[in-house]
Coordinates of C-alpha atoms in Angstrom, one line a residue:
M13 CA 97.1 78.2 60.0
A14 CA 93.6 77.0 59.7
Y15 CA 92.7 73.9 61.9
L16 CA 92.2 70.2 59.9
F17 CA 89.7 67.5 60.6
R18 CA 88.9 64.9 59.4
I19 CA 85.1 63.6 58.2
I20 CA 84.6 59.5 57.4
S21 CA 82.2 60.1 54.5
K22 CA 79.1 57.1 55.6
R23 CA 78.9 56.2 52.0
R24 CA 82.3 55.9 50.3
C25 CA 84.3 55.2 53.1
S26 CA 86.5 58.6 51.8
S27 CA 87.9 61.0 54.1
T28 CA 86.8 65.6 53.2
I29 CA 89.4 68.1 54.2
L30 CA 87.7 71.1 55.7
T31 CA 89.0 74.1 57.4
H32 CA 87.9 75.7 60.3
H33 CA 85.3 77.8 58.9
R34 CA 83.7 75.0 57.3
F35 CA 83.9 73.3 60.0
D36 CA 82.0 75.1 62.3
N37 CA 79.4 75.9 59.8
I38 CA 78.7 72.3 60.2
I39 CA 78.0 71.3 63.3
N40 CA 76.1 74.5 64.3
T41 CA 73.8 73.6 61.0
Q42 CA 73.1 70.3 63.0
V43 CA 72.7 71.6 66.2
N44 CA 70.2 73.5 65.0
K45 CA 68.6 70.6 63.2
S46 CA 68.3 68.2 66.2
I47 CA 67.4 70.5 68.3
K48 CA 63.9 69.7 68.4
Y49 CA 60.6 71.0 70.3
Y50 CA 59.1 69.4 73.5
S51 CA 56.4 70.4 74.9
D52 CA 54.9 68.9 79.0
S53 CA 51.7 69.3 80.3
Q54 CA 52.4 72.9 81.4
K55 CA 54.1 73.2 77.6
Q56 CA 57.8 74.7 79.0
K57 CA 60.4 74.3 76.1
I58 CA 63.0 71.8 76.9
Y59 CA 64.2 72.3 73.2
D60 CA 63.9 75.6 71.3
D61 CA 63.3 74.7 66.9
T62 CA 64.2 78.1 67.0
P63 CA 68.2 79.1 64.9
M64 CA 70.5 79.8 67.1
V65 CA 72.4 83.3 66.5
D66 CA 75.3 84.3 68.0
G67 CA 73.8 87.4 70.2
D68 CA 71.5 84.8 71.5
L69 CA 74.0 83.7 74.6
L70 CA 75.2 87.5 75.3
S71 CA 71.2 88.4 75.5
D72 CA 70.0 90.8 78.5
D73 CA 67.1 88.4 79.4
D74 CA 69.3 86.1 81.2
V75 CA 67.6 83.1 80.5
P76 CA 69.3 79.8 80.7
R77 CA 70.4 78.3 77.0
F78 CA 71.3 74.8 78.2
L79 CA 70.8 72.1 75.0
G80 CA 69.4 68.6 76.6
A81 CA 67.8 70.5 80.7
K82 CA 64.7 72.4 81.2
G83 CA 64.7 75.2 84.6
S84 CA 66.1 78.8 85.3
F85 CA 69.1 80.2 87.1
T86 CA 69.6 80.0 91.0
Q87 CA 71.7 81.6 93.3
K88 CA 70.5 79.2 95.9
L89 CA 73.1 76.4 97.0
E90 CA 70.6 74.1 97.4
F91 CA 71.0 69.9 97.0
I92 CA 67.8 67.6 95.9
D93 CA 67.6 65.8 98.7
P94 CA 65.1 62.7 97.6
F95 CA 64.3 62.1 100.8
E96 CA 62.1 65.4 102.0
E97 CA 60.6 64.7 98.8
T98 CA 56.8 64.1 99.2
G99 CA 56.7 60.4 97.8
I100 CA 54.7 60.0 94.2
P101 CA 51.3 59.7 94.5
I102 CA 49.1 56.4 93.7
Y103 CA 45.8 56.9 92.1
R104 CA 43.2 54.4 92.7
V105 CA 39.1 54.4 92.1
M106 CA 38.1 51.9 95.0
N107 CA 38.7 52.4 98.5
R108 CA 39.4 49.6 100.9
K109 CA 35.7 48.6 101.0
G110 CA 35.1 48.7 96.7
E111 CA 33.8 51.6 96.7
I112 CA 33.6 54.0 94.1
L113 CA 35.7 57.6 95.6
D114 CA 34.6 59.7 92.9
A115 CA 31.4 59.3 91.3
A116 CA 33.4 60.2 88.1
N117 CA 35.5 57.1 87.7
D118 CA 33.0 54.4 88.1
P119 CA 33.3 52.2 85.6
I120 CA 30.4 51.7 84.5
Q121 CA 30.6 54.8 82.6
K122 CA 33.0 52.7 80.8
L123 CA 32.3 49.3 81.3
S124 CA 28.8 47.0 80.9
R125 CA 28.3 45.5 84.2
E126 CA 28.9 41.9 81.8
T127 CA 32.4 43.4 81.6
I128 CA 32.8 43.4 85.1
I129 CA 31.8 40.1 86.1
E130 CA 33.6 38.5 83.5
M131 CA 36.7 40.7 84.4
Y132 CA 36.1 38.5 87.7
H133 CA 36.0 35.2 85.5
K134 CA 39.3 36.3 84.7
M135 CA 40.7 36.5 87.3
T136 CA 39.3 33.8 89.8
L137 CA 40.2 31.6 86.7
L138 CA 43.8 32.4 86.1
N139 CA 44.0 31.5 90.4
Q140 CA 43.0 28.4 90.5
M141 CA 44.9 27.6 87.6
D142 CA 47.5 28.8 88.7
R143 CA 47.0 26.4 92.2
I144 CA 46.7 23.7 89.4
L145 CA 50.0 24.1 88.1
Y146 CA 52.1 24.9 91.7
E147 CA 50.5 22.1 92.9
S148 CA 52.2 20.0 89.5
Q149 CA 55.0 21.8 90.0
R150 CA 55.5 20.1 93.8
Q151 CA 54.3 17.1 92.6
G152 CA 57.3 16.9 90.2
R153 CA 55.0 16.8 86.9
I154 CA 56.2 19.9 85.8
S155 CA 60.1 21.0 86.3
F156 CA 58.8 24.7 87.2
Y157 CA 56.1 27.2 87.8
M158 CA 55.3 30.8 88.8
T159 CA 51.5 32.1 90.3
N160 CA 50.0 35.5 89.9
Y161 CA 48.7 34.7 93.2
G162 CA 48.5 39.1 94.5
E163 CA 48.9 40.5 91.0
E164 CA 45.4 39.4 89.3
A165 CA 44.0 43.1 88.6
T166 CA 47.2 44.1 87.6
H167 CA 46.9 41.8 84.3
I168 CA 42.9 41.9 84.0
G169 CA 42.7 45.2 84.4
T170 CA 45.3 45.9 82.3
A171 CA 43.8 43.7 79.6
A172 CA 40.2 44.9 79.0
A173 CA 41.8 48.5 78.4
L174 CA 44.3 47.5 75.5
D175 CA 43.1 46.7 71.7
N176 CA 43.7 42.9 71.3
N177 CA 46.1 43.7 68.3
D178 CA 48.5 46.0 71.0
M179 CA 52.5 43.7 71.1
V180 CA 52.3 42.5 74.9
F181 CA 55.8 42.0 76.2
G182 CA 55.9 39.8 79.2
Q183 CA 58.1 38.9 82.3
Y184 CA 56.6 36.1 84.2
R185 CA 53.3 37.5 85.7
E186 CA 51.4 38.1 82.9
A187 CA 49.3 34.8 81.9
G188 CA 45.9 37.1 82.7
V189 CA 46.6 39.1 79.7
L190 CA 46.5 36.4 77.9
M191 CA 43.5 34.7 79.3
W192 CA 41.4 37.6 79.1
R193 CA 42.4 37.0 75.0
N194 CA 41.1 34.1 74.9
Y195 CA 44.5 31.9 75.2
P196 CA 42.8 28.3 75.9
L197 CA 43.4 26.8 79.0
E198 CA 44.7 23.8 77.0
M199 CA 47.1 25.4 75.4
F200 CA 48.6 27.0 79.1
M201 CA 48.6 22.9 79.9
D202 CA 50.6 22.3 77.0
Q203 CA 53.0 24.8 77.2
C204 CA 54.0 23.5 80.7
Y205 CA 53.9 20.3 80.5
G206 CA 56.2 20.2 77.1
N207 CA 54.2 17.6 75.0
R208 CA 53.3 17.4 71.7
D209 CA 50.7 19.9 70.8
D210 CA 53.2 22.7 73.0
L211 CA 53.6 25.7 70.3
S212 CA 56.8 26.0 71.3
H213 CA 57.6 21.2 71.6
G214 CA 58.6 21.5 74.6
R215 CA 61.6 23.7 74.0
Q216 CA 60.8 26.2 76.7
M217 CA 60.8 26.3 80.2
P218 CA 57.1 26.2 81.3
V219 CA 55.3 29.8 81.9
H220 CA 56.9 31.3 79.5
Y221 CA 53.9 31.3 76.6
G222 CA 53.9 33.4 73.2
S223 CA 51.2 33.4 71.2
S224 CA 51.1 35.5 67.6
N225 CA 48.0 35.0 67.2
H226 CA 47.5 36.6 70.4
S227 CA 50.3 39.7 69.7
F228 CA 52.3 37.9 72.7
A229 CA 56.0 37.8 72.4
T230 CA 57.6 34.3 73.4
I231 CA 58.6 35.4 77.5
S232 CA 62.5 35.2 77.8
S233 CA 63.7 34.0 81.0
P234 CA 67.1 36.8 81.3
L235 CA 65.2 39.7 83.0
A236 CA 64.5 42.7 81.1
T237 CA 65.2 41.6 77.9
Q238 CA 62.1 42.1 76.3
M239 CA 61.8 46.0 77.3
P240 CA 64.5 46.8 74.2
Q241 CA 62.6 44.3 72.0
A242 CA 59.6 46.3 73.0
V243 CA 60.6 49.6 72.4
G244 CA 62.0 48.4 69.0
V245 CA 58.5 47.1 67.4
A246 CA 56.8 50.1 69.0
Y247 CA 59.5 52.7 66.2
A248 CA 58.4 50.0 63.9
Y249 CA 54.8 50.8 64.5
K250 CA 55.5 54.4 64.5
L251 CA 57.6 54.3 61.0
S252 CA 54.5 52.1 59.8
K253 CA 52.4 54.5 61.0
R254 CA 50.6 51.6 62.4
P255 CA 47.3 52.4 64.6
N256 CA 48.6 50.3 67.6
V257 CA 50.9 50.0 71.0
V258 CA 53.3 48.1 72.4
V259 CA 52.9 47.1 76.2
C260 CA 56.0 46.4 78.0
Y261 CA 55.6 44.4 81.4
F262 CA 58.4 44.1 84.3
G263 CA 59.0 43.3 87.9
E264 CA 61.1 45.9 89.7
G265 CA 63.4 44.2 89.5
A266 CA 63.7 43.7 85.8
S267 CA 64.2 47.6 86.5
S268 CA 68.0 46.9 88.4
E269 CA 69.1 45.6 85.0
G270 CA 70.6 48.0 81.6
D271 CA 68.9 46.9 79.7
C272 CA 65.8 49.4 81.4
H273 CA 67.7 52.5 81.3
A274 CA 68.0 51.7 77.3
A275 CA 64.9 50.7 76.7
M276 CA 63.0 54.2 78.6
N277 CA 66.0 56.5 76.9
F278 CA 65.8 55.1 73.4
A279 CA 61.4 55.0 74.4
A280 CA 61.9 59.0 75.0
T281 CA 64.1 60.0 72.1
L282 CA 62.7 58.1 69.0
E283 CA 59.5 58.9 70.7
C284 CA 58.1 55.2 70.6
P285 CA 54.0 54.7 71.0
I286 CA 54.9 51.7 74.2
I287 CA 53.5 51.9 77.8
F288 CA 56.9 50.2 79.9
L289 CA 54.4 48.8 83.1
C290 CA 56.2 48.0 86.2
R291 CA 54.3 45.6 88.9
N292 CA 56.0 46.6 91.4
N293 CA 55.6 43.9 94.6
G294 CA 57.8 44.8 96.3
Y295 CA 60.4 41.8 95.7
A296 CA 62.2 40.2 93.7
I297 CA 62.6 36.7 94.3
S298 CA 63.0 36.9 98.0
T299 CA 65.4 40.6 97.8
P300 CA 63.5 43.6 98.7
A301 CA 63.1 47.2 97.4
K302 CA 65.1 48.4 99.7
E303 CA 68.3 46.9 99.0
Q304 CA 67.6 47.5 95.4
Y305 CA 67.2 51.2 94.7
R306 CA 66.6 54.0 97.3
S307 CA 64.9 56.6 95.1
D308 CA 61.1 56.8 95.6
G309 CA 60.0 53.5 93.5
V310 CA 60.2 52.9 90.1
A311 CA 57.8 55.8 88.7
A312 CA 60.3 58.5 89.9
R313 CA 62.7 57.6 87.0
G314 CA 60.4 58.5 84.7
P315 CA 60.7 62.1 84.5
A316 CA 64.3 61.8 84.3
Y317 CA 63.9 59.6 81.2
G318 CA 61.1 61.9 80.2
L319 CA 58.3 59.4 80.2
L320 CA 54.9 60.1 80.7
T321 CA 54.4 59.1 84.2
I322 CA 52.2 57.8 86.8
R323 CA 51.8 55.1 90.1
V324 CA 48.5 53.7 90.7
D325 CA 47.5 50.8 93.3
G326 CA 48.3 47.7 91.6
N327 CA 45.0 45.9 93.4
D328 CA 42.9 48.3 91.6
T329 CA 41.5 46.2 88.8
F330 CA 39.3 49.8 88.0
A331 CA 42.2 52.4 88.5
M332 CA 44.9 49.6 86.0
Y333 CA 42.0 50.1 83.3
N334 CA 41.3 53.7 83.7
V335 CA 44.7 54.1 83.7
T336 CA 45.9 51.7 80.8
A337 CA 43.1 53.5 78.8
A338 CA 44.8 56.3 79.0
A339 CA 48.1 56.4 78.5
R340 CA 47.0 54.3 75.4
D341 CA 45.0 56.8 74.3
R342 CA 48.3 59.5 74.1
A343 CA 50.7 57.1 73.7
L344 CA 48.8 56.0 70.1
R345 CA 47.5 59.9 69.9
E346 CA 51.0 61.7 71.0
N347 CA 53.9 59.0 70.1
R348 CA 54.5 59.9 73.8
P349 CA 56.3 56.8 76.3
V350 CA 54.3 56.5 79.4
L351 CA 55.6 54.7 82.5
I352 CA 52.6 53.6 84.7
E353 CA 54.1 52.0 88.0
A354 CA 52.0 49.4 89.6
M355 CA 51.9 48.7 93.1
T356 CA 51.5 46.3 94.3
Y357 CA 52.0 42.5 96.6
R358 CA 52.9 38.8 95.3
I359 CA 51.6 36.2 96.9
G360 CA 53.1 33.2 96.0
H361 CA 56.6 30.8 96.8
H362 CA 58.9 33.4 96.3
S363 CA 57.1 35.7 98.6
Q364 CA 58.2 32.2 102.0
A365 CA 60.8 35.2 102.8
M366 CA 57.6 38.1 103.3
I367 CA 56.7 38.3 107.2
H368 CA 53.5 34.6 107.0
Q369 CA 51.8 38.3 108.7
L370 CA 51.8 40.4 106.4
I371 CA 50.3 37.6 103.8
D372 CA 47.8 36.7 105.5
L373 CA 46.8 40.7 105.8
W374 CA 47.1 41.0 102.2
M375 CA 45.1 38.8 101.8
K376 CA 42.0 38.6 103.4
Y377 CA 41.8 42.6 102.9
L378 CA 43.8 44.1 99.9
I379 CA 44.0 41.5 96.6
G380 CA 42.1 43.1 93.7
I381 CA 40.0 39.4 93.6
K382 CA 38.4 40.8 97.4
L383 CA 38.0 44.3 95.6
I384 CA 36.0 43.6 93.3
I385 CA 34.4 40.9 94.7
R386 CA 33.2 43.8 97.4
Y387 CA 33.0 46.2 94.1
L388 CA 30.0 43.9 92.8
D389 CA 28.3 42.8 96.0

């Protein structure tokens, strides 16, 4: 007796009764249609788009033919131990003295000296704005503020490599991106003070900036909610063939949220032109990274989701520029999502749980403003 299967019609919500043989043919056809070709830098196949025939699974080549994975058979019983693996390398352009390590990476080949000076100007301007608004919050003039101390290079280095029409979804500490796009200082003040000139008319918390004229989505308080939203916009760009990418900033703390998983998985499977930029400063408020995850940072997750992935020195403005420019090119040209993990330091009021000696060390040697000053000197 033939098995009966019930398939619900999507159009009329009617039921169709199929024999086992017919149902089997439909499933095989759909599987073969859904299998797609995907290649990494070595042009290895994860999925094979050639139709399967019964003899493939019984062939003598002894090649694994599992859908959704690549690899070869082994007789060695061995677990992958993440603590024995070599860490993901950190791309950089300058050493701690501000010297270019490889002439091929010298930004002067892509950026004029005037542009580099403008990058330095925006970084110091952001620093000064932070100082004024942070003191305003301490004086009770505004209700809330989050500084960007120590992370200026991650803002300006990336913003300079983007097209001003590329949509940005930020978290909290991306004011430098807006500043690079010439968002006026008066509008920063209006938003933080919530006065009558504020675009959101005082309905948002301070530092929750947003401007459609600057392609910057309004900041949302809950962590990581911007990530699946950014993927949706990137998918829309892809469908409309718009020549832009979406950039989604987040911290390593937000990577612990479920929205992060959903966003990266959707971005990979839908092949969206999006750049995920993680600012890993080691602390989520006062929770250290070692209490958040046991992986090698956030970048280790990228390959598992099928994302092009790179780790970069987030204090090196030129490294941030080079990586973002390359990521944008590949995301747009290949419709492939990219994950950038910027290793940096946050030197602000959320850093009070850190050791003060470390903060002094970072302030003296490592923050991006210091490095770009040494380069210009």
